């Protein structure tokens, strides 16, 4: 019994020691990128395709080009299960391993990481999620939120509604319902919607879904049936989205009036509704499908060689491509940082400079095989979002299709709110670090 | 051989009633405290301190709180996380209302709010017990969690509904907020946990603790002995919620540093702390520490420790394995040693006393 106990003790001790010193320095000829992922937990349904897309693009860059300008990217996932506690662990791990950038992949994790990142000097890339106010680069030099924020998304929703009704003046007296996850992520669009509602005279109804009730929205849809909103904006994620689509069909809510935020646009989300989900809409920032050179390269260099975790038929789905887009931003940020600093192996501070002067033009998109995949995005010193364009995608029963043109968010409505919220945030935080980083010119 | 009390004579009643009657135990405690106060802050890296030690301390305190209620008084509660949440939100409101008051004072004061709410939800405990009480405390869990999300006053009408922890100084050193060094936050946690453990130890070894245990063992007998049940039970609820509240405030202010607060204090956390108490040992303070260490450090060690040791394991796999392992170990412990790790520790010490010549 003694030896057994000793062995157990020794094993546990070794584990603990390893947990404490789990930070081997990254090799000198590579760039380490840490990315949060959730392949477990209630949000895995959305997290897996995104994680696959991100991972595959990075693998493709290493396989096809031998890295970025010859420097291999060491890309590592840190499993969070969408749990803030584990995300904080992952942040600490990423910091200990000298990551050049941190991708939180959850609004809660972003909120927890933002104050730390400004002290630790680690750039955060929260691609179209996270704190909308962090688009203000003057106050948040270390946070990047391209190509747009949830507040832009809310304004796009109003714009879409107006376009279908036939003009902004037709919004008067209409009802817009917001079905949202009852968490910081879901609540983000509320201030903008309320602001626009006041301005254009429509009404906003809130339908919060607690994280525990994601798959049990019955009572909520009773109120929706009672209120009969003209449009529903679905700020949902994970298991909440397929449930919302199914409930809309069950409750006879016109499916083409249900519009998801870009995170509610998973193929599996819409597929859950069966053939009746045809017409379900979602805002989108990237194109779906495999009809792009970049996706074909991924198929050729990663999927066909068996280096992908994604099932073959899932490559090119909407959320997969979203992950590809996110990785593209990271790679372009690294490339830009290398160009500015002249270094091969960059640090987090270089990465910040690289992201801040990121200018992805139409020509550049074509070069990397993403023509028509997304719109050009420019990040500047003051504007860390770019407020780029999105489009309304429609589910045709089997896949997402592009419906209509690329739309611009109401930047003039959103921007003042962002600046006010950023000021409010930094004032409340007390002793928020003043921006000392010099501005990099966009190029 | 080394762990033997031969020659340690007690000549006073005080010495006889000491919490640690054996000299080796006192030396051991001193060594543990020295490691906690000196070695860990000095040698531990940031990851170890923020992701292993601070969570361990926070959960230990919460487990002590639940242990007072469930282990010592025999009242089952499934609302621990909600009471932790009360502490966190109270601390947030207090520090935004009184920005100049010492944050440590506010963290302790927020425990009082939690205690008040705990007493309120503890009122039914006079009439109901066992599963029925568990369900009543479940109501506290759901109601309070609902309130954290739906009462905007609690999070100062913040657009995202999250608590953003402001920077607060103690003697000119930042204790909360992002610029607070991990060592500072760890140190504050440690002082609070050690102080409150000492306080709890005095409570449970004194008159109050004995009345709690009498209520636990048989409440009618306790009543016949002259113990006022209502007072004893409500005091247990108050003290337990106080500890939970302080742990919750520590959790948000010294560990998380803001974020999705309402979701943090969900039913899963309540269950987790209940498991900590059960695995650690009901009715044992040291068991609270064992249980917290077991359930909070093991997943981290699995996920980050194994790859660092060279065992290639993907994060998701580690997560699944942890789930299975913890589930299995809970069952194993309940079968092999229902009194938890604390009892194993006790057996180990007993064996050491007779080693190497067992009877």
Coordinates of N, CA, C and O in Angstrom, one line a residue, chain B residues 189-352:
Chain B
X189 N -5.3 37.0 -1.4 CA -6.2 35.8 -1.2 C -5.7 35.0 -0.1 O -6.5 34.5 0.7
X190 N -4.4 34.8 0.0 CA -3.8 33.9 1.0 C -4.1 34.4 2.4 O -4.5 33.7 3.3
X191 N -3.9 35.7 2.6 CA -4.1 36.3 3.9 C -5.6 36.1 4.3 O -5.9 35.7 5.4
X192 N -6.5 36.4 3.3 CA -7.9 36.3 3.6 C -8.3 34.8 4.0 O -9.0 34.5 4.9
X193 N -7.7 33.9 3.2 CA -8.1 32.5 3.4 C -7.5 32.0 4.7 O -8.3 31.3 5.5
X194 N -6.3 32.3 5.0 CA -5.7 31.8 6.2 C -6.4 32.4 7.4 O -6.8 31.7 8.4
X195 N -6.7 33.7 7.4 CA -7.4 34.4 8.5 C -8.8 33.8 8.7 O -9.2 33.5 9.8
X196 N -9.5 33.6 7.6 CA -10.9 33.1 7.7 C -10.9 31.6 8.1 O -11.8 31.2 8.8
X197 N -9.9 30.9 7.7 CA -9.8 29.5 8.1 C -9.6 29.4 9.6 O -10.2 28.6 10.4
X198 N -8.7 30.3 10.1 CA -8.4 30.3 11.5 C -9.7 30.6 12.3 O -10.0 30.0 13.3
X199 N -10.5 31.6 11.8 CA -11.7 32.0 12.4 C -12.7 30.8 12.4 O -13.3 30.5 13.4
X200 N -12.8 30.1 11.3 CA -13.7 29.0 11.2 C -13.3 27.9 12.1 O -14.1 27.3 12.8
X201 N -12.0 27.7 12.2 CA -11.5 26.7 13.1 C -11.9 27.0 14.6 O -12.3 26.1 15.3
X202 N -11.8 28.2 14.9 CA -12.2 28.6 16.3 C -13.7 28.4 16.5 O -14.2 28.0 17.5
X203 N -14.5 28.7 15.4 CA -15.9 28.6 15.5 C -16.3 27.1 15.7 O -17.1 26.8 16.6
X204 N -15.8 26.2 14.9 CA -16.2 24.9 14.9 C -15.7 24.1 16.1 O -16.3 23.1 16.5
X205 N -14.6 24.6 16.7 CA -14.1 23.9 17.9 C -14.7 24.4 19.2 O -14.4 23.9 20.2
X206 N -15.5 25.5 19.1 CA -16.1 26.1 20.3 C -17.6 25.7 20.5 O -18.1 24.7 19.9
X207 N -18.2 26.5 21.3 CA -19.6 26.2 21.7 C -20.5 26.2 20.4 O -21.4 25.3 20.3
X208 N -20.3 27.2 19.6 CA -21.2 27.3 18.4 C -21.0 26.1 17.5 O -22.0 25.5 17.1
X209 N -19.8 25.7 17.3 CA -19.5 24.5 16.5 C -20.2 23.2 17.1 O -20.8 22.4 16.3
X210 N -20.1 23.1 18.4 CA -20.7 21.9 19.0 C -22.2 21.9 18.9 O -22.8 20.9 18.6
X211 N -22.8 23.1 18.9 CA -24.2 23.2 18.8 C -24.6 22.8 17.3 O -25.6 22.1 17.1
X212 N -23.8 23.2 16.4 CA -24.0 22.9 15.0 C -24.0 21.4 14.8 O -24.9 20.7 14.2
X213 N -22.9 20.8 15.4 CA -22.8 19.3 15.2 C -23.9 18.6 15.9 O -24.4 17.5 15.4
X214 N -24.4 19.1 17.0 CA -25.5 18.5 17.7 C -26.7 18.5 16.8 O -27.5 17.5 16.7
X215 N -27.0 19.7 16.2 CA -28.1 19.8 15.3 C -28.0 18.8 14.1 O -28.9 18.1 13.7
X216 N -26.7 18.7 13.6 CA -26.5 17.7 12.5 C -26.8 16.3 12.9 O -27.5 15.6 12.2
X217 N -26.3 15.9 14.1 CA -26.5 14.5 14.5 C -27.9 14.1 14.8 O -28.3 13.0 14.5
X218 N -28.6 15.0 15.5 CA -30.0 14.7 15.7 C -30.7 16.0 16.2 O -30.4 16.4 17.4
X219 N -31.5 16.6 15.4 CA -31.9 18.0 15.8 C -32.9 18.0 17.0 O -32.9 18.9 17.8
X220 N -33.7 16.9 17.1 CA -34.6 16.9 18.2 C -33.8 16.8 19.5 O -34.1 17.5 20.5
X221 N -32.8 15.9 19.5 CA -32.0 15.7 20.7 C -31.3 17.1 21.1 O -31.2 17.5 22.2
X222 N -30.8 17.8 20.0 CA -30.2 19.0 20.3 C -31.2 20.0 20.9 O -30.8 20.8 21.8
X223 N -32.4 20.0 20.4 CA -33.4 20.9 21.0 C -33.6 20.6 22.4 O -33.8 21.5 23.3
X224 N -33.7 19.3 22.7 CA -33.9 18.9 24.1 C -32.8 19.3 25.0 O -33.0 19.5 26.2
X225 N -31.6 19.4 24.5 CA -30.5 19.8 25.3 C -30.4 21.3 25.5 O -29.6 21.8 26.2
X226 N -31.4 22.0 24.9 CA -31.4 23.5 25.1 C -30.8 24.3 24.0 O -30.6 25.5 24.1
X227 N -30.5 23.6 22.8 CA -29.9 24.4 21.7 C -31.1 25.0 20.9 O -32.0 24.2 20.6
X228 N -31.1 26.3 20.7 CA -32.2 26.9 19.9 C -32.0 26.6 18.5 O -31.0 27.1 17.9
X229 N -32.8 25.8 17.9 CA -32.6 25.3 16.5 C -32.5 26.4 15.5 O -31.7 26.5 14.7
X230 N -33.5 27.4 15.7 CA -33.6 28.5 14.7 C -32.3 29.2 14.7 O -31.7 29.5 13.6
X231 N -31.8 29.6 15.9 CA -30.6 30.4 16.0 C -29.4 29.6 15.4 O -28.6 30.2 14.6
X232 N -29.3 28.3 15.8 CA -28.1 27.6 15.3 C -28.1 27.4 13.8 O -27.1 27.6 13.1
X233 N -29.3 27.1 13.3 CA -29.4 26.9 11.8 C -29.2 28.2 11.0 O -28.5 28.2 10.0
X234 N -29.8 29.3 11.5 CA -29.6 30.5 10.8 C -28.2 31.0 10.9 O -27.7 31.6 9.9
X235 N -27.6 30.8 12.1 CA -26.2 31.2 12.2 C -25.3 30.4 11.2 O -24.4 31.0 10.6
X236 N -25.6 29.1 11.1 CA -24.9 28.3 10.1 C -25.0 28.9 8.7 O -24.1 29.0 8.0
X237 N -26.3 29.2 8.4 CA -26.5 29.8 7.0 C -25.8 31.1 6.9 O -25.2 31.4 5.8
X238 N -25.8 31.9 7.9 CA -25.2 33.2 7.8 C -23.7 33.1 7.7 O -23.1 33.7 6.7
X239 N -23.1 32.3 8.5 CA -21.6 32.1 8.4 C -21.2 31.5 7.1 O -20.3 31.9 6.4
X240 N -22.0 30.4 6.7 CA -21.7 29.8 5.4 C -21.7 30.7 4.3 O -20.9 30.8 3.4
X241 N -22.8 31.5 4.2 CA -23.0 32.5 3.1 C -21.9 33.6 3.2 O -21.5 34.1 2.1
X242 N -21.5 33.9 4.4 CA -20.5 34.9 4.5 C -19.2 34.4 3.8 O -18.6 35.1 3.0
X243 N -18.8 33.2 4.1 CA -17.6 32.6 3.5 C -17.8 32.5 1.9 O -16.9 32.9 1.2
X244 N -19.0 32.1 1.5 CA -19.2 32.0 0.1 C -19.1 33.4 -0.5 O -18.5 33.5 -1.6
X245 N -19.7 34.4 0.1 CA -19.7 35.7 -0.4 C -18.3 36.3 -0.6 O -17.9 36.8 -1.6
X246 N -17.5 36.1 0.4 CA -16.1 36.5 0.4 C -15.4 35.8 -0.8 O -14.6 36.4 -1.6
X247 N -15.6 34.5 -0.9 CA -15.0 33.7 -1.9 C -15.4 34.3 -3.3 O -14.6 34.4 -4.2
X248 N -16.7 34.6 -3.5 CA -17.2 35.1 -4.7 C -16.6 36.5 -5.1 O -16.2 36.7 -6.2
X249 N -16.5 37.3 -4.1 CA -15.8 38.6 -4.3 C -14.4 38.5 -4.7 O -13.9 39.1 -5.6
X250 N -13.7 37.5 -4.0 CA -12.3 37.2 -4.4 C -12.2 36.7 -5.8 O -11.3 37.0 -6.5
X251 N -13.2 35.8 -6.1 CA -13.2 35.2 -7.4 C -13.2 36.3 -8.5 O -12.4 36.2 -9.5
X252 N -14.1 37.2 -8.5 CA -14.2 38.2 -9.5 C -13.1 39.3 -9.4 O -12.5 39.7 -10.4
X253 N -12.8 39.7 -8.2 CA -11.9 40.8 -8.1 C -10.4 40.4 -8.1 O -9.6 41.2 -8.6
X254 N -10.1 39.3 -7.6 CA -8.7 38.9 -7.5 C -8.3 37.9 -8.5 O -7.1 37.6 -8.7
X255 N -9.3 37.2 -9.1 CA -8.9 36.1 -10.0 C -9.4 36.5 -11.5 O -8.6 36.7 -12.4
X256 N -10.7 36.6 -11.7 CA -11.2 36.8 -13.0 C -10.8 38.2 -13.5 O -10.5 38.4 -14.7
X257 N -11.0 39.2 -12.7 CA -10.8 40.6 -13.1 C -11.8 41.0 -14.1 O -11.6 41.7 -15.1
X258 N -13.1 40.6 -13.9 CA -14.2 41.0 -14.7 C -14.6 40.0 -15.6 O -14.1 38.9 -15.6
X259 N -15.6 40.3 -16.4 CA -16.1 39.3 -17.4 C -17.5 38.9 -17.1 O -18.2 39.6 -16.4
X260 N -17.8 37.8 -17.8 CA -19.2 37.3 -17.8 C -19.6 36.8 -16.4 O -19.7 35.6 -16.1
X261 N -20.0 37.8 -15.5 CA -20.1 37.4 -14.1 C -21.3 36.5 -13.8 O -21.3 35.6 -13.0
X262 N -22.5 36.9 -14.5 CA -23.7 36.2 -14.1 C -23.6 34.7 -14.4 O -24.1 33.8 -13.7
X263 N -22.9 34.4 -15.5 CA -22.8 33.0 -16.0 C -21.9 32.2 -15.1 O -22.0 31.0 -15.0
X264 N -21.0 32.9 -14.5 CA -20.0 32.2 -13.6 C -20.6 31.6 -12.4 O -20.2 30.4 -12.1
X265 N -21.6 32.2 -11.9 CA -22.2 31.7 -10.6 C -23.4 30.8 -10.9 O -24.5 31.0 -10.4
X266 N -23.2 29.9 -11.8 CA -24.3 29.0 -12.2 C -24.4 27.8 -11.3 O -23.6 27.6 -10.4
X267 N -25.3 26.9 -11.7 CA -25.6 25.7 -10.8 C -24.4 24.8 -10.9 O -24.1 24.1 -10.0
X268 N -23.7 24.8 -12.0 CA -22.5 23.9 -12.1 C -21.5 24.2 -11.1 O -20.9 23.3 -10.5
X269 N -21.3 25.5 -10.8 CA -20.3 25.9 -9.7 C -20.8 25.4 -8.4 O -20.0 24.9 -7.6
X270 N -22.1 25.5 -8.1 CA -22.7 25.0 -6.9 C -22.4 23.5 -6.7 O -22.0 23.1 -5.6
X271 N -22.6 22.8 -7.8 CA -22.4 21.4 -7.7 C -20.9 21.1 -7.5 O -20.6 20.2 -6.7
X272 N -20.1 21.8 -8.2 CA -18.7 21.6 -8.1 C -18.2 21.8 -6.7 O -17.4 21.0 -6.2
X273 N -18.7 22.8 -6.0 CA -18.3 23.0 -4.6 C -18.8 21.9 -3.7 O -18.2 21.5 -2.8
X274 N -20.1 21.5 -4.0 CA -20.6 20.4 -3.2 C -19.7 19.1 -3.4 O -19.4 18.4 -2.4
X275 N -19.3 18.9 -4.6 CA -18.4 17.7 -4.8 C -17.1 17.9 -4.1 O -16.5 16.9 -3.5
X276 N -16.6 19.1 -4.1 CA -15.3 19.4 -3.3 C -15.5 19.0 -1.9 O -14.6 18.4 -1.3
X277 N -16.7 19.4 -1.3 CA -16.9 19.1 0.1 C -17.0 17.6 0.3 O -16.5 17.1 1.3
X278 N -17.7 17.0 -0.6 CA -18.0 15.5 -0.4 C -16.7 14.8 -0.5 O -16.3 13.9 0.3
X279 N -15.9 15.1 -1.6 CA -14.7 14.4 -1.8 C -13.6 14.7 -0.8 O -12.9 13.9 -0.3
X280 N -13.6 16.0 -0.4 CA -12.6 16.4 0.6 C -12.9 15.8 2.0 O -12.1 15.4 2.7
X281 N -14.2 15.8 2.3 CA -14.6 15.2 3.6 C -15.6 16.2 4.3 O -15.3 17.3 4.6
X282 N -16.8 15.6 4.5 CA -17.8 16.4 5.2 C -17.4 16.7 6.7 O -16.9 15.8 7.3
X283 N -17.6 17.9 7.1 CA -17.3 18.2 8.5 C -15.8 18.2 8.8 O -15.3 17.7 9.8
X284 N -15.0 18.7 7.9 CA -13.6 18.8 8.1 C -13.0 20.0 7.4 O -13.3 20.2 6.2
X285 N -12.3 20.8 8.1 CA -11.8 22.0 7.4 C -10.7 21.7 6.5 O -10.6 22.2 5.3
X286 N -9.8 20.8 6.9 CA -8.7 20.4 6.0 C -9.2 19.7 4.8 O -8.7 19.8 3.7
X287 N -10.4 19.0 5.0 CA -11.0 18.3 3.8 C -11.4 19.3 2.8 O -11.4 19.0 1.6
X288 N -11.9 20.5 3.2 CA -12.3 21.5 2.2 C -11.1 21.9 1.3 O -11.2 22.1 0.1
X289 N -9.9 21.9 1.9 CA -8.7 22.3 1.1 C -8.4 21.1 0.2 O -8.1 21.3 -1.0
X290 N -8.5 19.9 0.7 CA -8.2 18.7 -0.1 C -9.1 18.7 -1.3 O -8.7 18.5 -2.5
X291 N -10.4 18.9 -1.0 CA -11.4 18.8 -2.1 C -11.2 19.9 -3.1 O -11.3 19.6 -4.3
X292 N -10.9 21.1 -2.7 CA -10.7 22.2 -3.6 C -9.5 21.9 -4.5 O -9.5 22.1 -5.7
X293 N -8.4 21.4 -3.8 CA -7.2 21.1 -4.6 C -7.5 20.1 -5.7 O -7.2 20.2 -6.8
X294 N -8.2 19.0 -5.2 CA -8.5 17.9 -6.1 C -9.3 18.4 -7.4 O -9.0 18.1 -8.5
X295 N -10.4 19.1 -7.1 CA -11.3 19.4 -8.2 C -10.9 20.6 -9.0 O -11.3 20.8 -10.1
X296 N -10.1 21.5 -8.4 CA -9.7 22.7 -9.2 C -8.3 22.5 -9.9 O -8.1 23.1 -10.9
X297 N -7.4 21.8 -9.3 CA -6.1 21.7 -9.9 C -6.0 20.5 -10.9 O -5.3 20.6 -11.9
X298 N -6.7 19.4 -10.6 CA -6.6 18.3 -11.5 C -6.9 18.6 -13.0 O -6.1 18.2 -13.8
X299 N -8.0 19.3 -13.3 CA -8.2 19.6 -14.7 C -7.1 20.4 -15.4 O -6.7 20.1 -16.5
X300 N -6.6 21.4 -14.6 CA -5.5 22.2 -15.1 C -4.3 21.4 -15.3 O -3.6 21.5 -16.4
X301 N -4.0 20.5 -14.4 CA -2.8 19.7 -14.5 C -2.9 18.7 -15.7 O -2.0 18.5 -16.4
X302 N -4.2 18.2 -15.9 CA -4.4 17.3 -17.0 C -4.1 18.0 -18.3 O -3.5 17.5 -19.2
X303 N -4.7 19.2 -18.4 CA -4.7 19.9 -19.7 C -3.3 20.5 -20.1 O -2.9 20.4 -21.2
X304 N -2.6 21.1 -19.1 CA -1.4 21.7 -19.4 C -0.2 20.9 -18.9 O 0.9 21.0 -19.5
X305 N -0.4 20.1 -17.9 CA 0.7 19.3 -17.3 C 1.1 18.2 -18.2 O 2.3 18.0 -18.5
X306 N 0.1 17.4 -18.7 CA 0.5 16.3 -19.5 C 1.3 16.6 -20.8 O 2.3 16.0 -21.1
X307 N 0.8 17.6 -21.6 CA 1.6 18.0 -22.8 C 3.0 18.5 -22.4 O 4.0 18.2 -23.1
X308 N 3.1 19.2 -21.2 CA 4.4 19.7 -20.8 C 5.3 18.5 -20.4 O 6.5 18.6 -20.6
X309 N 4.7 17.4 -20.0 CA 5.5 16.2 -19.6 C 5.9 15.4 -20.9 O 6.5 14.4 -20.8
X310 N 5.3 15.9 -22.0 CA 5.6 15.1 -23.2 C 4.5 14.2 -23.6 O 4.7 13.4 -24.6
X311 N 3.4 14.1 -22.9 CA 2.3 13.2 -23.3 C 1.5 14.0 -24.3 O 0.9 15.0 -24.0
X312 N 1.5 13.6 -25.6 CA 0.7 14.5 -26.5 C -0.8 14.2 -26.4 O -1.3 13.1 -26.5
X313 N -1.5 15.3 -26.0 CA -2.9 15.1 -25.8 C -3.6 16.4 -26.2 O -3.2 17.5 -25.7
X314 N -4.5 16.3 -27.1 CA -5.2 17.6 -27.6 C -6.1 18.1 -26.4 O -6.5 17.3 -25.6
X315 N -6.3 19.4 -26.5 CA -7.1 20.0 -25.4 C -8.4 19.4 -25.2 O -8.9 19.1 -24.1
X316 N -9.1 19.2 -26.4 CA -10.5 18.6 -26.3 C -10.5 17.2 -25.6 O -11.3 16.9 -24.8
X317 N -9.5 16.4 -26.0 CA -9.4 15.1 -25.5 C -9.1 15.2 -24.0 O -9.7 14.5 -23.2
X318 N -8.2 16.1 -23.6 CA -7.9 16.2 -22.2 C -9.2 16.6 -21.4 O -9.5 16.1 -20.3
X319 N -10.0 17.4 -22.0 CA -11.2 17.9 -21.4 C -12.2 16.7 -21.2 O -12.7 16.5 -20.1
X320 N -12.3 15.9 -22.2 CA -13.2 14.7 -22.1 C -12.6 13.7 -21.1 O -13.4 13.2 -20.2
X321 N -11.3 13.5 -21.1 CA -10.7 12.6 -20.2 C -10.9 13.1 -18.7 O -11.2 12.3 -17.8
X322 N -10.8 14.4 -18.5 CA -11.0 15.0 -17.2 C -12.4 14.7 -16.7 O -12.6 14.3 -15.6
X323 N -13.3 14.9 -17.6 CA -14.7 14.6 -17.2 C -14.9 13.2 -16.7 O -15.4 13.0 -15.7
X324 N -14.3 12.3 -17.5 CA -14.5 10.9 -17.2 C -13.8 10.6 -15.9 O -14.3 9.9 -15.0
X325 N -12.6 11.1 -15.8 CA -11.7 10.8 -14.6 C -12.4 11.3 -13.4 O -12.5 10.6 -12.4
X326 N -12.8 12.6 -13.4 CA -13.4 13.1 -12.2 C -14.7 12.4 -11.8 O -14.9 12.1 -10.7
X327 N -15.5 12.1 -12.8 CA -16.7 11.3 -12.6 C -16.4 10.0 -11.9 O -16.9 9.6 -10.9
X328 N -15.4 9.3 -12.5 CA -15.0 8.0 -12.0 C -14.5 8.1 -10.6 O -14.8 7.3 -9.7
X329 N -13.6 9.1 -10.4 CA -13.0 9.2 -9.0 C -14.0 9.6 -8.0 O -13.9 9.1 -6.8
X330 N -15.1 10.4 -8.4 CA -16.1 10.7 -7.4 C -16.8 9.4 -6.9 O -16.9 9.1 -5.7
X331 N -17.1 8.5 -7.9 CA -17.8 7.3 -7.6 C -16.8 6.4 -6.7 O -17.2 5.9 -5.7
X332 N -15.6 6.3 -7.2 CA -14.6 5.5 -6.4 C -14.5 6.0 -5.0 O -14.5 5.2 -4.1
X333 N -14.3 7.3 -4.8 CA -14.2 7.8 -3.5 C -15.4 7.5 -2.6 O -15.2 7.2 -1.4
X334 N -16.6 7.7 -3.2 CA -17.8 7.5 -2.4 C -17.9 6.0 -1.9 O -18.4 5.7 -0.9
X335 N -17.3 5.1 -2.8 CA -17.4 3.7 -2.4 C -16.3 3.4 -1.4 O -16.5 2.8 -0.4
X336 N -15.1 3.8 -1.8 CA -13.9 3.4 -1.0 C -13.8 4.1 0.3 O -13.5 3.6 1.4
X337 N -14.1 5.4 0.3 CA -13.9 6.2 1.5 C -14.9 7.3 1.5 O -14.7 8.4 1.1
X338 N -16.1 7.0 2.0 CA -17.2 8.0 2.0 C -16.9 9.3 2.8 O -17.5 10.3 2.6
X339 N -15.9 9.2 3.7 CA -15.6 10.3 4.5 C -14.6 11.2 3.8 O -14.1 12.2 4.4
X340 N -14.2 10.8 2.6 CA -13.4 11.7 1.8 C -11.9 11.7 2.1 O -11.4 10.9 2.9
X341 N -11.3 12.6 1.4 CA -9.8 12.7 1.5 C -9.3 13.0 2.9 O -8.3 12.5 3.3
X342 N -10.1 13.7 3.7 CA -9.7 14.1 5.0 C -9.6 12.8 5.9 O -8.7 12.7 6.7
X343 N -10.5 11.9 5.6 CA -10.4 10.6 6.4 C -9.2 9.8 6.0 O -8.5 9.2 6.8
X344 N -8.9 9.8 4.7 CA -7.6 9.1 4.2 C -6.4 9.7 4.9 O -5.5 9.0 5.3
X345 N -6.4 11.0 5.0 CA -5.3 11.8 5.6 C -5.2 11.3 7.1 O -4.1 11.1 7.5
X346 N -6.3 11.2 7.7 CA -6.3 10.8 9.1 C -5.8 9.4 9.3 O -5.0 9.2 10.2
X347 N -6.2 8.5 8.4 CA -5.8 7.1 8.5 C -4.3 7.1 8.2 O -3.5 6.4 8.9
X348 N -3.8 7.9 7.3 CA -2.4 7.9 7.0 C -1.6 8.4 8.2 O -0.6 7.8 8.5
X349 N -2.1 9.4 8.9 CA -1.4 9.9 10.1 C -1.4 8.8 11.1 O -0.4 8.6 11.8
X350 N -2.5 8.1 11.3 CA -2.6 7.1 12.3 C -1.6 6.0 12.0 O -0.9 5.5 12.9
X351 N -1.5 5.6 10.8 CA -0.5 4.5 10.4 C 0.9 5.0 10.6 O 1.7 4.2 11.1
X352 N 1.1 6.3 10.4 CA 2.5 6.8 10.6 C 2.9 6.7 12.0 O 4.1 6.5 12.4

